PDB file of C-alpha atoms and ligand atoms in Angstrom:
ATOM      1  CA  UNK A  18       4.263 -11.281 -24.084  1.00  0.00           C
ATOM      2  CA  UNK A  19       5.815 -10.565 -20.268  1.00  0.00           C
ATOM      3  CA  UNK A  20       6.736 -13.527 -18.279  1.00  0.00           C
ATOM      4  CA  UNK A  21       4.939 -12.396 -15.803  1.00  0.00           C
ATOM      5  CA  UNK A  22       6.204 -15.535 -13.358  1.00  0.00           C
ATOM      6  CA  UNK A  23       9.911 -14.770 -14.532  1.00  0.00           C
ATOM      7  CA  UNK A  24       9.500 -11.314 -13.439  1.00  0.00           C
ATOM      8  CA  UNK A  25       7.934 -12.090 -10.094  1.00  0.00           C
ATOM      9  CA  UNK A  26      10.624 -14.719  -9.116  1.00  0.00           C
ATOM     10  CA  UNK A  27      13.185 -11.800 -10.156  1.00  0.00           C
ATOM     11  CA  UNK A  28      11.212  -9.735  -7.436  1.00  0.00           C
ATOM     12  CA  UNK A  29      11.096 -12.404  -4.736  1.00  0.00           C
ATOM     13  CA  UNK A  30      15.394 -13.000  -5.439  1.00  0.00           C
ATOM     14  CA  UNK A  31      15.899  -9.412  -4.506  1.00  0.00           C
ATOM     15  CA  UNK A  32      13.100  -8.910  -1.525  1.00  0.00           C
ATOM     16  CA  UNK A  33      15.348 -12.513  -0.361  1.00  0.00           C
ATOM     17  CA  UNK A  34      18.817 -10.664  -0.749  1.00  0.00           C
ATOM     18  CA  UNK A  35      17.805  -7.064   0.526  1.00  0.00           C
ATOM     19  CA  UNK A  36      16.423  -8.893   3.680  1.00  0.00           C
ATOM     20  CA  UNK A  37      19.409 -10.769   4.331  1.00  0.00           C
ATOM     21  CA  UNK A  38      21.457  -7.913   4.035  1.00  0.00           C
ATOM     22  CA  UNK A  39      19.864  -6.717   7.031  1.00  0.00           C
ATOM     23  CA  UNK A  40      19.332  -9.680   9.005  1.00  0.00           C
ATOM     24  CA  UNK A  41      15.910  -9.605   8.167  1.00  0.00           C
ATOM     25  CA  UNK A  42      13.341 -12.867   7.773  1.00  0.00           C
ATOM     26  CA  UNK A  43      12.674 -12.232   3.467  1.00  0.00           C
ATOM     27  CA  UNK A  44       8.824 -14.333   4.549  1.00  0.00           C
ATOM     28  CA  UNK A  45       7.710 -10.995   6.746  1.00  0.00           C
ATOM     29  CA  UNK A  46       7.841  -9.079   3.539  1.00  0.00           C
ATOM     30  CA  UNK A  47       4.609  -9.485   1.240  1.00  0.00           C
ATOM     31  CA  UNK A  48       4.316  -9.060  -2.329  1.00  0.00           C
ATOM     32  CA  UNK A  49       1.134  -6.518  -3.533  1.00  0.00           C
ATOM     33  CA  UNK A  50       0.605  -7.013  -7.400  1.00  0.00           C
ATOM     34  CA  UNK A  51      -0.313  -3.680  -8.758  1.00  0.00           C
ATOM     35  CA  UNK A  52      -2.854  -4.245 -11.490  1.00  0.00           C
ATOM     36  CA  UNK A  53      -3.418  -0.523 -12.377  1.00  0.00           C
ATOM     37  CA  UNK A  54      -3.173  -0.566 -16.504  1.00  0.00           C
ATOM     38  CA  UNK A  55      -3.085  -4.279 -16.266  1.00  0.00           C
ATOM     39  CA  UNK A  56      -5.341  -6.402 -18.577  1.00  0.00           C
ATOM     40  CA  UNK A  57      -7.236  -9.672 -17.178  1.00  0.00           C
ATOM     41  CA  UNK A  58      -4.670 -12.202 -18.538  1.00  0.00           C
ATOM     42  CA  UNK A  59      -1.379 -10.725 -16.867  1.00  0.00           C
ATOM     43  CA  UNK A  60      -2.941 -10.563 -13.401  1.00  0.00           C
ATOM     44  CA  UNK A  61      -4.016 -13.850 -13.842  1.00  0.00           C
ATOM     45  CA  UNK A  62      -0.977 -14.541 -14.544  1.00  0.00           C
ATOM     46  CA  UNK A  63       0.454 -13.145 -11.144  1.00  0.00           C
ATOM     47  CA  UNK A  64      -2.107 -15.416  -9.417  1.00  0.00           C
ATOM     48  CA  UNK A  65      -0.902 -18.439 -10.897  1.00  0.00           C
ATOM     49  CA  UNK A  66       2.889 -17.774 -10.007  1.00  0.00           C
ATOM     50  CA  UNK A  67       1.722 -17.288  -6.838  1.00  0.00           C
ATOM     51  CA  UNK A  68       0.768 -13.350  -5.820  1.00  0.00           C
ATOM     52  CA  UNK A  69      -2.313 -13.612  -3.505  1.00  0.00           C
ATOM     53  CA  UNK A  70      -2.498  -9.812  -2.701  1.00  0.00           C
ATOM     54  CA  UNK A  71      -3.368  -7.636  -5.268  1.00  0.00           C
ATOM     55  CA  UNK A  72      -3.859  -3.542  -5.532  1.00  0.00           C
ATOM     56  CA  UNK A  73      -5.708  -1.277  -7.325  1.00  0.00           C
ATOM     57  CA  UNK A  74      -5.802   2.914  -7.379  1.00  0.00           C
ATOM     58  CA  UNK A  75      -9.035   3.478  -8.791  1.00  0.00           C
ATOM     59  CA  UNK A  76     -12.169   2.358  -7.574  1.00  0.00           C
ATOM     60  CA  UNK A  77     -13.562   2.934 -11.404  1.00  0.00           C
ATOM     61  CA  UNK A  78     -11.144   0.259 -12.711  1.00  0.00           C
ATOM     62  CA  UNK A  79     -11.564  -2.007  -9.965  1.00  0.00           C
ATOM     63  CA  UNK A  80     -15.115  -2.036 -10.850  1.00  0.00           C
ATOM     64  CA  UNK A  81     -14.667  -3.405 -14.112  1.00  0.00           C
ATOM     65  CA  UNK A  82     -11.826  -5.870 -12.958  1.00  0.00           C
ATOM     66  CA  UNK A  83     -12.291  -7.120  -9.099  1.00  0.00           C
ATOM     67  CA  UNK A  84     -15.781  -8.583 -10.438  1.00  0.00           C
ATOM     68  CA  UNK A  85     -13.943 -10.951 -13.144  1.00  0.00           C
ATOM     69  CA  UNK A  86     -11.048 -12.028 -11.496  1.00  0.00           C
ATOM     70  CA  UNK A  87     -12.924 -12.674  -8.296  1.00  0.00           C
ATOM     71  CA  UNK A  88     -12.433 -12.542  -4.271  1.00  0.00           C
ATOM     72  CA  UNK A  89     -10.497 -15.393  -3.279  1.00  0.00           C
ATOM     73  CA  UNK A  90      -7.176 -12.737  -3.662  1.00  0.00           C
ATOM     74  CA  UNK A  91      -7.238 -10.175  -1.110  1.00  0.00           C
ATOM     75  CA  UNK A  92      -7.660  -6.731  -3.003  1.00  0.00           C
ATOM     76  CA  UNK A  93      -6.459  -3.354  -1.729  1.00  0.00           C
ATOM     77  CA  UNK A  94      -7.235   0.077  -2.352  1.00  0.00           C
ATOM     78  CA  UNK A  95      -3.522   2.004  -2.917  1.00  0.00           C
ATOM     79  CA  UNK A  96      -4.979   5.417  -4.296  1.00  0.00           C
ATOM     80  CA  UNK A  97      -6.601   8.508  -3.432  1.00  0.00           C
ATOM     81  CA  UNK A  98      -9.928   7.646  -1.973  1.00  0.00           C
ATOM     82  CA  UNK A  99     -12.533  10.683  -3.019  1.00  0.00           C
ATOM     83  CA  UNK A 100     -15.230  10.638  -0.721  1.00  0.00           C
ATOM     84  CA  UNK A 101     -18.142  10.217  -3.339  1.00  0.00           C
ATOM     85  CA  UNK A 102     -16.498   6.611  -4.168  1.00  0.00           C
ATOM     86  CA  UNK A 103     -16.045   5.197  -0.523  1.00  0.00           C
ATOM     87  CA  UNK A 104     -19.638   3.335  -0.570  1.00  0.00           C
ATOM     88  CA  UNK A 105     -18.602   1.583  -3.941  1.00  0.00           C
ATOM     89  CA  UNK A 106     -14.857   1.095  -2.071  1.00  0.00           C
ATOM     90  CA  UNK A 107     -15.845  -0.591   0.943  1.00  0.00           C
ATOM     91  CA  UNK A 108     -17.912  -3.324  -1.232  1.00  0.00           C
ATOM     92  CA  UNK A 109     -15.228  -4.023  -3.792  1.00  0.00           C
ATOM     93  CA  UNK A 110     -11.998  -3.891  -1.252  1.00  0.00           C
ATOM     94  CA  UNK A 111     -10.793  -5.864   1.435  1.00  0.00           C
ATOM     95  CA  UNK A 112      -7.991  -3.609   2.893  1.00  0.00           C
ATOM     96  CA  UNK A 113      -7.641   0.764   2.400  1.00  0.00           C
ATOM     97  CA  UNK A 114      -4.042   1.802   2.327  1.00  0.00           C
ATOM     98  CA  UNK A 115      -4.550   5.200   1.566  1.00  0.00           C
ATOM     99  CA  UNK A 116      -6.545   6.801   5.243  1.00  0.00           C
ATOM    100  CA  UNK A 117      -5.039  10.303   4.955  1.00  0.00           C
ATOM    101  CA  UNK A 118      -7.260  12.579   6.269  1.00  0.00           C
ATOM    102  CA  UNK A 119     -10.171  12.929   9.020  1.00  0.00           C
ATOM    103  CA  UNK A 120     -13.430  13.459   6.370  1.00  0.00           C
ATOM    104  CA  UNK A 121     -12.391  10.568   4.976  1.00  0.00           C
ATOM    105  CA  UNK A 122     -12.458   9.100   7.876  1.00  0.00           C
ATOM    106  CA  UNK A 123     -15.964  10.361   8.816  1.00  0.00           C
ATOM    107  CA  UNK A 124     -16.833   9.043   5.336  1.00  0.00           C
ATOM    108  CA  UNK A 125     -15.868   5.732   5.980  1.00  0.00           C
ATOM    109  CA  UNK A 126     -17.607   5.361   9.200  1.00  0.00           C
ATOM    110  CA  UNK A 127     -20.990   6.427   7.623  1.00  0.00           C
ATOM    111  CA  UNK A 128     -20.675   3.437   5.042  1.00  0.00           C
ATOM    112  CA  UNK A 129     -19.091   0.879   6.613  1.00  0.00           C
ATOM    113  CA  UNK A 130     -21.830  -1.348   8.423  1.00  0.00           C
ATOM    114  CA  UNK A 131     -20.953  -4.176  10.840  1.00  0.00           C
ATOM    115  CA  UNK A 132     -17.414  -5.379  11.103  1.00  0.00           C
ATOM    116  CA  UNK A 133     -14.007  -3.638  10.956  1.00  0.00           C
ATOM    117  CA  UNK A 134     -12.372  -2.595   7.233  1.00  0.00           C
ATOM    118  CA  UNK A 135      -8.924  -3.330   7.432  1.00  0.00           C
ATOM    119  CA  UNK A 136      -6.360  -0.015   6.933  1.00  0.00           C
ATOM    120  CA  UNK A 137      -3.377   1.621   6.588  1.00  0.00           C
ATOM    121  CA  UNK A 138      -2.763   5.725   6.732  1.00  0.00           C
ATOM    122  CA  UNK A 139      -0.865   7.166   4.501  1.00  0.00           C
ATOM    123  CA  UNK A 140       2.041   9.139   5.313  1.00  0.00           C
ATOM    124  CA  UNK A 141       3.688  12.039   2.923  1.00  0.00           C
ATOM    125  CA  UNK A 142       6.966  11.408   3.647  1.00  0.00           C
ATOM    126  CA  UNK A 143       8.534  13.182   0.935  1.00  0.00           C
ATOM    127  CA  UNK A 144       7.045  16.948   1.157  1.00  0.00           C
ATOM    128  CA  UNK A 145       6.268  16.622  -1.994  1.00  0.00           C
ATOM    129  CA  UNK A 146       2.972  19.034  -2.537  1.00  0.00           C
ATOM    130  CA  UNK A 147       1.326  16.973  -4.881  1.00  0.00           C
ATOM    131  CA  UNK A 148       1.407  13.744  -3.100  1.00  0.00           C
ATOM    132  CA  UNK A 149      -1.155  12.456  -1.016  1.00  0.00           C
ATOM    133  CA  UNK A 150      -0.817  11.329   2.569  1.00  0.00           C
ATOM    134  CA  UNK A 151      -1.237  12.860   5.656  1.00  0.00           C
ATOM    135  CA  UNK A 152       2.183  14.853   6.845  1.00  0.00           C
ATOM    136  CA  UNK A 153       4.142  13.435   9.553  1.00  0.00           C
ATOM    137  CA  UNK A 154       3.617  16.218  12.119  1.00  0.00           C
ATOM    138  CA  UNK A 155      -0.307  15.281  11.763  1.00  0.00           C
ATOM    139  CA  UNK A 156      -0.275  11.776  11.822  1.00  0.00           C
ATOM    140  CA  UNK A 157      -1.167  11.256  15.358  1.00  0.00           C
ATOM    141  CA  UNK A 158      -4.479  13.591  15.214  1.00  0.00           C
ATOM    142  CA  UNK A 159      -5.651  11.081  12.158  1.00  0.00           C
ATOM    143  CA  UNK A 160      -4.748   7.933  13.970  1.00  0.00           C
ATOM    144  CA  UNK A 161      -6.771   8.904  17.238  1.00  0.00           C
ATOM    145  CA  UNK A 162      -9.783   9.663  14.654  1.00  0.00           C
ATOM    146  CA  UNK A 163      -9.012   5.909  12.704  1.00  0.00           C
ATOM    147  CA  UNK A 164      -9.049   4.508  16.501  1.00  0.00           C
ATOM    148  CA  UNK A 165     -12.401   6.278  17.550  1.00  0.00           C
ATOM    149  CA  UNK A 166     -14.278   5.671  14.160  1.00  0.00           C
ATOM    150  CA  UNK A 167     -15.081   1.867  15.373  1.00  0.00           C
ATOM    151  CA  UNK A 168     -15.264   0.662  12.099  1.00  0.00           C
ATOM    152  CA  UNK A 169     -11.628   0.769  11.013  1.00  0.00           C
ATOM    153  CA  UNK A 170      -9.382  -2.075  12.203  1.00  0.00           C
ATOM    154  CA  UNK A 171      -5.758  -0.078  11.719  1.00  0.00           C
ATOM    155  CA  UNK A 172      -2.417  -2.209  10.454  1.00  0.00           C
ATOM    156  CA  UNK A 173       0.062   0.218   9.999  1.00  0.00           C
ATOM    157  CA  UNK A 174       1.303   2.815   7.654  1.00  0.00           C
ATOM    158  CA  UNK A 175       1.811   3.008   3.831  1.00  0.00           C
ATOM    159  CA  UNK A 176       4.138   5.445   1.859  1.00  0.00           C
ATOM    160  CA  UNK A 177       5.047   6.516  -1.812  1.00  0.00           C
ATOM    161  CA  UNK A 178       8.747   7.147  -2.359  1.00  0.00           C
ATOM    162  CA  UNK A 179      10.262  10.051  -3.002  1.00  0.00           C
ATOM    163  CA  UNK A 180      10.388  10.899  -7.369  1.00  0.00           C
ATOM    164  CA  UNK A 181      12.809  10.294  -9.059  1.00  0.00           C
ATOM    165  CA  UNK A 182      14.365   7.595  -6.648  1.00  0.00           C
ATOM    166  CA  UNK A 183      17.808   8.130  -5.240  1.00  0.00           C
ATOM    167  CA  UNK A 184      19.563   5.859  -2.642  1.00  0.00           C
ATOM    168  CA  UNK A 185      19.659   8.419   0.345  1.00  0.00           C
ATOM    169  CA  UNK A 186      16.853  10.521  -0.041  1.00  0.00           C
ATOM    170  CA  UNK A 187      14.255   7.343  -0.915  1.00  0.00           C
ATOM    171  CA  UNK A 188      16.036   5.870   2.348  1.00  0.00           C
ATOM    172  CA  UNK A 189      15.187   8.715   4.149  1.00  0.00           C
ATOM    173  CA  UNK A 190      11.687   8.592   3.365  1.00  0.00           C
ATOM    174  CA  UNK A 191      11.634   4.812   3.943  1.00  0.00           C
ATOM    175  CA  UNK A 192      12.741   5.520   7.661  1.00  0.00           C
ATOM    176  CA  UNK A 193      10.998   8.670   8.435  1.00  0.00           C
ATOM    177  CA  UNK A 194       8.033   5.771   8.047  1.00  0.00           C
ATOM    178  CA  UNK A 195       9.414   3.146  10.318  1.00  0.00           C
ATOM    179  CA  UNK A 196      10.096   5.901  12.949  1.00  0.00           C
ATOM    180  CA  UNK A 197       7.234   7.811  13.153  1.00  0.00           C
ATOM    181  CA  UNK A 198       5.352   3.949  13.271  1.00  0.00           C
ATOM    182  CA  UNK A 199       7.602   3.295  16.388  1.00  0.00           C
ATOM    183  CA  UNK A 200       6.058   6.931  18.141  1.00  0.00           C
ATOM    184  CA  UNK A 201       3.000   6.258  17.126  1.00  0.00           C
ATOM    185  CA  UNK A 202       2.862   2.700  18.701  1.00  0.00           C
ATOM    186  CA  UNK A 203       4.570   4.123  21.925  1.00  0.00           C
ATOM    187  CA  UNK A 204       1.843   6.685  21.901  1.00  0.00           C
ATOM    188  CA  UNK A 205      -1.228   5.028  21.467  1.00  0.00           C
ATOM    189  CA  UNK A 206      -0.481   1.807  23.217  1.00  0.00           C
ATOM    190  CA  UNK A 207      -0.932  -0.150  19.548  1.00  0.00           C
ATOM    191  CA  UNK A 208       0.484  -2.559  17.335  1.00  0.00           C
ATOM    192  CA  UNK A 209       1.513  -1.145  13.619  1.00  0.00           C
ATOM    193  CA  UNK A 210       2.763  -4.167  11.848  1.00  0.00           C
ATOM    194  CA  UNK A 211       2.569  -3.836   8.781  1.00  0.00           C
ATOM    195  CA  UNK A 212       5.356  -0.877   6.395  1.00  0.00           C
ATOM    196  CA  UNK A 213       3.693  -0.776   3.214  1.00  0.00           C
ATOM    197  CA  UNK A 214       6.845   0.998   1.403  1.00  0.00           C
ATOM    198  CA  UNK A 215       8.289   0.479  -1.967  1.00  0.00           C
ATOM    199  CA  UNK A 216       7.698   0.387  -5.413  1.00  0.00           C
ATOM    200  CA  UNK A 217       9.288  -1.289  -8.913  1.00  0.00           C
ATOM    201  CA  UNK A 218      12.012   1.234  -8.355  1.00  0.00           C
ATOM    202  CA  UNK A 219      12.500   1.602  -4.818  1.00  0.00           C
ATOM    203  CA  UNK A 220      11.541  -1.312  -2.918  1.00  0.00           C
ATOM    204  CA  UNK A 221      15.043  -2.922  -2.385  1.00  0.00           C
ATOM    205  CA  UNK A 222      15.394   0.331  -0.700  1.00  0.00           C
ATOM    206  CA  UNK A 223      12.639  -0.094   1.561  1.00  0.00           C
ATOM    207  CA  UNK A 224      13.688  -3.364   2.663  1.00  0.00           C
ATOM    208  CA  UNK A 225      16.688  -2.061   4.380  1.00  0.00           C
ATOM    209  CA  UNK A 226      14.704   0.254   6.352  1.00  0.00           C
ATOM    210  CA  UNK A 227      11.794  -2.005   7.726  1.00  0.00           C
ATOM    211  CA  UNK A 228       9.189  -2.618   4.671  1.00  0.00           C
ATOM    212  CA  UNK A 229       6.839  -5.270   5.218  1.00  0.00           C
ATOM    213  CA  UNK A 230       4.571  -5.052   2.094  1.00  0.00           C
ATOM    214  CA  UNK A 231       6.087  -3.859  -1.365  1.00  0.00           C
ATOM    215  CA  UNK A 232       3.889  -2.543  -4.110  1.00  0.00           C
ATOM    216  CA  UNK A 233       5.088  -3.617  -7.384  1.00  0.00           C
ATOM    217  CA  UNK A 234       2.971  -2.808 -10.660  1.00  0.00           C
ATOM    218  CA  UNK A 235       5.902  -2.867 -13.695  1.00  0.00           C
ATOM    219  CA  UNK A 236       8.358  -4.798 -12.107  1.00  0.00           C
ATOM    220  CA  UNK A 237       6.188  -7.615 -11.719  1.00  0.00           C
ATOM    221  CA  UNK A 238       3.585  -7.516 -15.042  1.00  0.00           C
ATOM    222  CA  UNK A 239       5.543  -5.135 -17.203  1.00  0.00           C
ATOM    223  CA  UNK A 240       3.883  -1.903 -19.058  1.00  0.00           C
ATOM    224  CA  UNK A 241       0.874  -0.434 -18.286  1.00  0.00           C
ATOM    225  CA  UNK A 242      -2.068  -0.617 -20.656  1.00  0.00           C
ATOM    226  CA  UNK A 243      -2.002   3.563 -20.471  1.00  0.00           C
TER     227      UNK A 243
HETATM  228  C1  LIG B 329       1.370   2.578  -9.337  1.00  0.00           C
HETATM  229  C2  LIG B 329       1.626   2.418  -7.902  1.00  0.00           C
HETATM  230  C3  LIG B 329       2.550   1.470  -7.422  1.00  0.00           C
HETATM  231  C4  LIG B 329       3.380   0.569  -8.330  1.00  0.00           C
HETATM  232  O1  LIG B 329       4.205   1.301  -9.177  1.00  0.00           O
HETATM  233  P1  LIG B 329       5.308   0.557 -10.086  1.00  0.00           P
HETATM  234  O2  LIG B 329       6.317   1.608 -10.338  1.00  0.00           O
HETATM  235  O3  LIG B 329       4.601   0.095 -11.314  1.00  0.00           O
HETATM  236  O4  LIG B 329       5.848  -0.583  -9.291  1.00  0.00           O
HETATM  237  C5  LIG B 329       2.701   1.345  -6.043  1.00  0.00           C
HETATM  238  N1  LIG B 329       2.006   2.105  -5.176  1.00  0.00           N
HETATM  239  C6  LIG B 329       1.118   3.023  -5.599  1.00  0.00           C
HETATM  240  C7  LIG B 329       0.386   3.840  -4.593  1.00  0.00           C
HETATM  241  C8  LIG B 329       0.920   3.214  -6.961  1.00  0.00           C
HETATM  242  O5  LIG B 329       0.061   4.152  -7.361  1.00  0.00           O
END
């Protein structure tokens, strides 16, 4: 059996030294539990040692799971959002990290009714073809759309690391984010808070350069189920 609280006190050690490192307050970073592949008992586990934002990829699997483990963590959608699965989304999530493109968009605004859904767009910051995200050069066109849809209440920005990670090039990545969220908040006249950038592998990485949410899925409840 993972020690699931071991593990996530192993996270929190290195979020605290990676901050310091660069000045940094470690209590602007928050942990996301990643519960993909993750059975009922291990996320409850993460609860109990304290995680109170959770994150899910699917919106099939968070179907079966949000239900039993309940509301009173805040859940997030961290995958690719297909447009035939946005009404079920906007019920069972709290927070969409992965806007990255304008029909979803248009999507969205059809189903969400009364009140703001809380989001983040997605940025490919990698150039890696089969990852999702919108690229950098198009970033601002989707943000206008996020700010005109009225029923999106925008955060900030979320990436996935480069694959495999490597010390400069994940770095890169990691501050290709943080400076195209400075243009972008120049440019519109907005606040982006909130970096959602790094992963198990990375996220010490993405400290350095700005993070302010880390995804962690193995690193904090050990294999996935698949
Ligand atoms: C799976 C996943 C993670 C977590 O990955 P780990 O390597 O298990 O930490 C983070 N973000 C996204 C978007 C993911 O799909």
């Amino acid at each position: 059996m993972v020690d699931v609280a071991k593990n996530l006190e192993v996270v929190r050690n290195k979020i605290y030294d990676a901050a310091r490192k660069v000045g940094r307050d470690p209590d602007e970073i928050t942990i996301l539990g990643v519960t993909k592949g993750i059975d009922i008992e291990r996320i409850v586990a993460g609860i109990n040692a304290g995680l109170k934002v959770l994150g899910e990829n699917r919106v099939q699997e968070a179907e079966q799971k949000i239900p039993q483990i309940g509301r009173d963590v805040e859940w997030h959608m961290i995958g690719y959002l297909q447009r035939n699965k946005v009404k079920k989304a906007v019920k069972l999530f709290d927070f969409i990290q992965s806007v990255d493109r304008i029909p979803l968009v248009e999507e969205l605004k059809k189903r969400i009714h009364g009140g703001n859904m809380r989001c983040l767009i997605e940025v490919n910051t990698s150039g890696e073809l089969q990852k999702h995200g919108v690229m950098p050069g198009d970033a601002a066109d989707l943000l206008r759309a996020v700010l005109e849809s009225e029923v999106l209440d925008v955060r900030g920005l979320m990436t996935v690391g480069p694959y495999p990670p490597e010390e400069t090039r994940s770095r890169e990545a990691f501050r290709m984010l943080r400076e195209l969220r400075d243009r972008l908040e120049n440019e519109f006249h907005i606040d982006l808070p909130i970096l959602s950038m790094g992963m198990s592998e990375d996220f010490e990485w993405a400290i350095l350069e700005g993070s302010t949410m880390v995804r962690i899925g193995r690193g904090i409840f050990g294999a996935r189920n698949y």
